[in-house]
Amino acid sequence: MHRLALVAALTALAATPALAALKQGAKAPDFTAQGYQAGKPITFSLAEARKKGPVVLYFFPAADTAGCNLEARLFAEATDGFKAQGATVIGVTSGNLDKLAAFSADTEKCSGKFPVAADPNAAIAGQYDSKLAIRPGLSDRTSYVISPAGEVVHAYSNLNANDHVTETMTAVKAWRAKHPKK
């Protein structure tokens, strides 16, 4: 009976939006991390990416898992739309780092469209207070839109992967409407 209660509690937790730790208006911590894009090693710098426009930073629990594969594919499919708004997309994870290179290139996942960065021990997720409550060594599924000035414009946290692209695209478009390209 305890097992059934645990499954019910975890299911409810996964279905309920969590509260993103960094709120709108907060300063987003800059970071530099090693990662991959299209299977090739890269170094990603949030400060450098912000110089080009807003950044969509999304944390995901683990590469090559069902929900994370879906989320990566959805972001890959939307990457051109984000680029049209002048936004950069970056995924960050602490889970299954040994699979990150292949995950970044896989046409059913990232398709090489955006970088994914390794976050050993969820250190970056910790700066964003986006660690998974039930497994603190992993990042929660939390997406941020960060302005070029380093301000959190939007935060969305939900273990369900389906709405992260819609949430962040809506926020990027709203930000862009207030800050037209010059």
Short mmCIF file of C-alpha atoms in Angstrom, two decimals:
data_model
loop_
_atom_site.label_atom_id
_atom_site.label_comp_id
_atom_site.label_asym_id
_atom_site.label_seq_id
_atom_site.Cartn_x
_atom_site.Cartn_y
_atom_site.Cartn_z
CA MET A 1 0.00 0.00 0.00
CA HIS A 2 2.89 2.39 0.74
CA ARG A 3 4.22 1.86 -2.77
CA LEU A 4 0.88 2.92 -4.28
CA ALA A 5 0.85 6.07 -2.14
CA LEU A 6 4.43 6.90 -3.21
CA VAL A 7 3.55 6.45 -6.89
CA ALA A 8 0.46 8.66 -6.44
CA ALA A 9 2.51 11.35 -4.69
CA LEU A 10 5.23 11.33 -7.36
CA THR A 11 2.62 11.45 -10.12
CA ALA A 12 0.95 14.43 -8.47
CA LEU A 13 4.32 16.14 -8.04
CA ALA A 14 5.16 15.64 -11.72
CA ALA A 15 1.80 17.01 -12.81
CA THR A 16 1.93 20.10 -10.60
CA PRO A 17 3.92 23.14 -11.68
CA ALA A 18 6.70 23.87 -9.22
CA LEU A 19 7.65 27.38 -8.26
CA ALA A 20 10.74 28.56 -10.12
CA ALA A 21 13.27 29.83 -7.63
CA LEU A 22 14.50 32.88 -9.52
CA LYS A 23 11.62 35.25 -9.98
CA GLN A 24 11.00 37.79 -12.69
CA GLY A 25 13.34 40.74 -12.19
CA ALA A 26 16.02 38.70 -10.37
CA LYS A 27 19.63 38.84 -11.54
CA ALA A 28 20.51 35.68 -13.48
CA PRO A 29 23.90 34.28 -12.42
CA ASP A 30 26.40 34.22 -15.28
CA PHE A 31 28.17 30.93 -15.90
CA THR A 32 30.52 29.26 -18.33
CA ALA A 33 30.16 25.54 -18.97
CA GLN A 34 31.49 22.80 -21.19
CA GLY A 35 29.00 21.10 -23.43
CA TYR A 36 28.18 19.98 -26.94
CA GLN A 37 26.41 21.15 -30.04
CA ALA A 38 25.86 18.71 -32.90
CA GLY A 39 28.17 16.29 -31.08
CA LYS A 40 31.11 18.72 -31.03
CA PRO A 41 32.59 20.04 -27.77
CA ILE A 42 31.85 23.70 -27.03
CA THR A 43 32.27 26.17 -24.21
CA PHE A 44 29.11 28.13 -23.50
CA SER A 45 29.21 31.51 -21.77
CA LEU A 46 25.92 33.04 -20.66
CA ALA A 47 27.52 36.51 -20.57
CA GLU A 48 28.65 36.15 -24.20
CA ALA A 49 25.28 34.79 -25.34
CA ARG A 50 23.46 37.70 -23.67
CA LYS A 51 25.44 40.15 -25.86
CA LYS A 52 23.49 38.80 -28.86
CA GLY A 53 20.02 39.11 -27.30
CA PRO A 54 17.79 37.30 -24.83
CA VAL A 55 18.73 33.78 -23.74
CA VAL A 56 16.36 30.87 -23.18
CA LEU A 57 18.06 28.78 -20.50
CA TYR A 58 16.35 25.51 -19.81
CA PHE A 59 17.36 23.01 -17.18
CA PHE A 60 16.43 19.37 -17.70
CA PRO A 61 16.98 16.38 -15.39
CA ALA A 62 18.93 13.93 -17.59
CA ALA A 63 19.99 13.47 -21.19
CA ASP A 64 18.51 10.52 -23.05
CA THR A 65 15.39 10.06 -20.91
CA ALA A 66 11.82 10.18 -22.23
CA GLY A 67 10.70 13.62 -20.99
CA CYS A 68 14.06 15.23 -21.70
CA ASN A 69 14.18 13.74 -25.20
CA LEU A 70 10.73 15.20 -25.91
CA GLU A 71 11.67 18.60 -24.51
CA ALA A 72 14.92 18.70 -26.52
CA ARG A 73 13.04 17.83 -29.72
CA LEU A 74 10.45 20.54 -29.03
CA PHE A 75 13.20 23.14 -28.46
CA ALA A 76 15.02 21.94 -31.59
CA GLU A 77 11.85 22.37 -33.65
CA ALA A 78 11.40 25.90 -32.24
CA THR A 79 15.01 27.04 -32.49
CA ASP A 80 14.54 28.92 -35.78
CA GLY A 81 11.61 30.81 -34.23
CA PHE A 82 13.76 31.77 -31.24
CA LYS A 83 16.57 32.88 -33.57
CA ALA A 84 14.07 35.01 -35.53
CA GLN A 85 13.42 36.83 -32.22
CA GLY A 86 17.19 37.23 -31.64
CA ALA A 87 17.19 34.67 -28.82
CA THR A 88 19.74 31.97 -28.03
CA VAL A 89 18.63 28.60 -26.60
CA ILE A 90 20.83 26.59 -24.19
CA GLY A 91 19.95 23.38 -22.36
CA VAL A 92 21.73 22.48 -19.12
CA THR A 93 21.74 19.12 -17.32
CA SER A 94 23.59 17.21 -14.64
CA GLY A 95 22.17 13.82 -15.59
CA ASN A 96 23.70 11.23 -17.95
CA LEU A 97 26.60 13.50 -18.89
CA ASP A 98 28.29 10.59 -20.67
CA LYS A 99 25.41 10.67 -23.20
CA LEU A 100 25.43 14.44 -23.78
CA ALA A 101 27.49 14.49 -27.00
CA ALA A 102 25.24 11.96 -28.74
CA PHE A 103 22.12 13.63 -27.27
CA SER A 104 23.17 16.99 -28.77
CA ALA A 105 23.49 15.53 -32.27
CA ASP A 106 20.58 13.05 -32.33
CA THR A 107 17.90 14.08 -34.85
CA GLU A 108 15.19 12.83 -32.47
CA LYS A 109 16.50 15.08 -29.71
CA CYS A 110 18.53 18.32 -30.07
CA SER A 111 19.33 17.80 -33.77
CA GLY A 112 22.46 19.93 -33.34
CA LYS A 113 20.25 23.05 -33.28
CA PHE A 114 21.35 24.42 -29.90
CA PRO A 115 24.06 23.72 -27.31
CA VAL A 116 23.59 21.56 -24.25
CA ALA A 117 25.92 22.12 -21.31
CA ALA A 118 27.14 19.73 -18.65
CA ASP A 119 26.39 20.69 -15.06
CA PRO A 120 28.30 18.23 -12.86
CA ASN A 121 26.70 17.92 -9.43
CA ALA A 122 23.99 20.40 -10.50
CA ALA A 123 26.21 23.35 -9.54
CA ILE A 124 24.68 25.74 -12.08
CA ALA A 125 21.18 24.49 -11.23
CA GLY A 126 22.04 25.26 -7.61
CA GLN A 127 22.86 28.88 -8.52
CA TYR A 128 19.42 29.08 -10.10
CA ASP A 129 17.87 27.15 -7.20
CA SER A 130 16.61 24.70 -9.81
CA LYS A 131 17.58 21.37 -8.29
CA LEU A 132 15.11 18.51 -8.46
CA ALA A 133 13.61 18.20 -4.98
CA ILE A 134 13.29 14.41 -5.11
CA ARG A 135 16.84 13.98 -6.53
CA PRO A 136 19.01 17.02 -5.61
CA GLY A 137 21.91 15.77 -7.77
CA LEU A 138 19.75 16.48 -10.82
CA SER A 139 18.31 19.70 -12.13
CA ASP A 140 14.61 20.37 -12.11
CA ARG A 141 12.80 21.01 -15.40
CA THR A 142 12.89 24.80 -15.23
CA SER A 143 13.09 27.28 -18.11
CA TYR A 144 14.17 30.89 -17.92
CA VAL A 145 14.19 33.78 -20.34
CA ILE A 146 17.08 36.09 -19.51
CA SER A 147 17.43 39.60 -20.93
CA PRO A 148 20.68 40.91 -22.42
CA ALA A 149 21.06 42.92 -19.18
CA GLY A 150 21.05 39.66 -17.19
CA GLU A 151 17.57 40.01 -15.71
CA VAL A 152 15.16 37.10 -15.42
CA VAL A 153 12.28 38.05 -17.71
CA HIS A 154 10.33 34.81 -17.25
CA ALA A 155 10.64 31.59 -15.25
CA TYR A 156 8.62 28.42 -15.66
CA SER A 157 9.08 25.21 -13.69
CA ASN A 158 7.13 22.04 -14.40
CA LEU A 159 8.31 18.43 -14.70
CA ASN A 160 5.97 17.99 -17.66
CA ALA A 161 8.05 18.90 -20.74
CA ASN A 162 5.16 19.89 -23.00
CA ASP A 163 4.75 23.62 -22.25
CA HIS A 164 8.32 24.87 -21.80
CA VAL A 165 8.74 25.95 -25.43
CA THR A 166 5.37 27.72 -25.54
CA GLU A 167 6.04 29.46 -22.21
CA THR A 168 9.49 30.69 -23.22
CA MET A 169 8.54 31.65 -26.79
CA THR A 170 5.63 33.73 -25.49
CA ALA A 171 7.97 35.45 -23.02
CA VAL A 172 10.65 36.10 -25.67
CA LYS A 173 8.06 37.61 -28.04
CA ALA A 174 6.66 39.81 -25.24
CA TRP A 175 10.17 40.98 -24.34
CA ARG A 176 10.98 41.60 -28.01
CA ALA A 177 7.79 43.66 -28.44
CA LYS A 178 9.05 45.98 -25.69
CA HIS A 179 12.64 45.93 -27.03
CA PRO A 180 12.51 45.96 -30.84
CA LYS A 181 15.68 45.07 -32.72
CA LYS A 182 17.65 48.06 -33.76
#
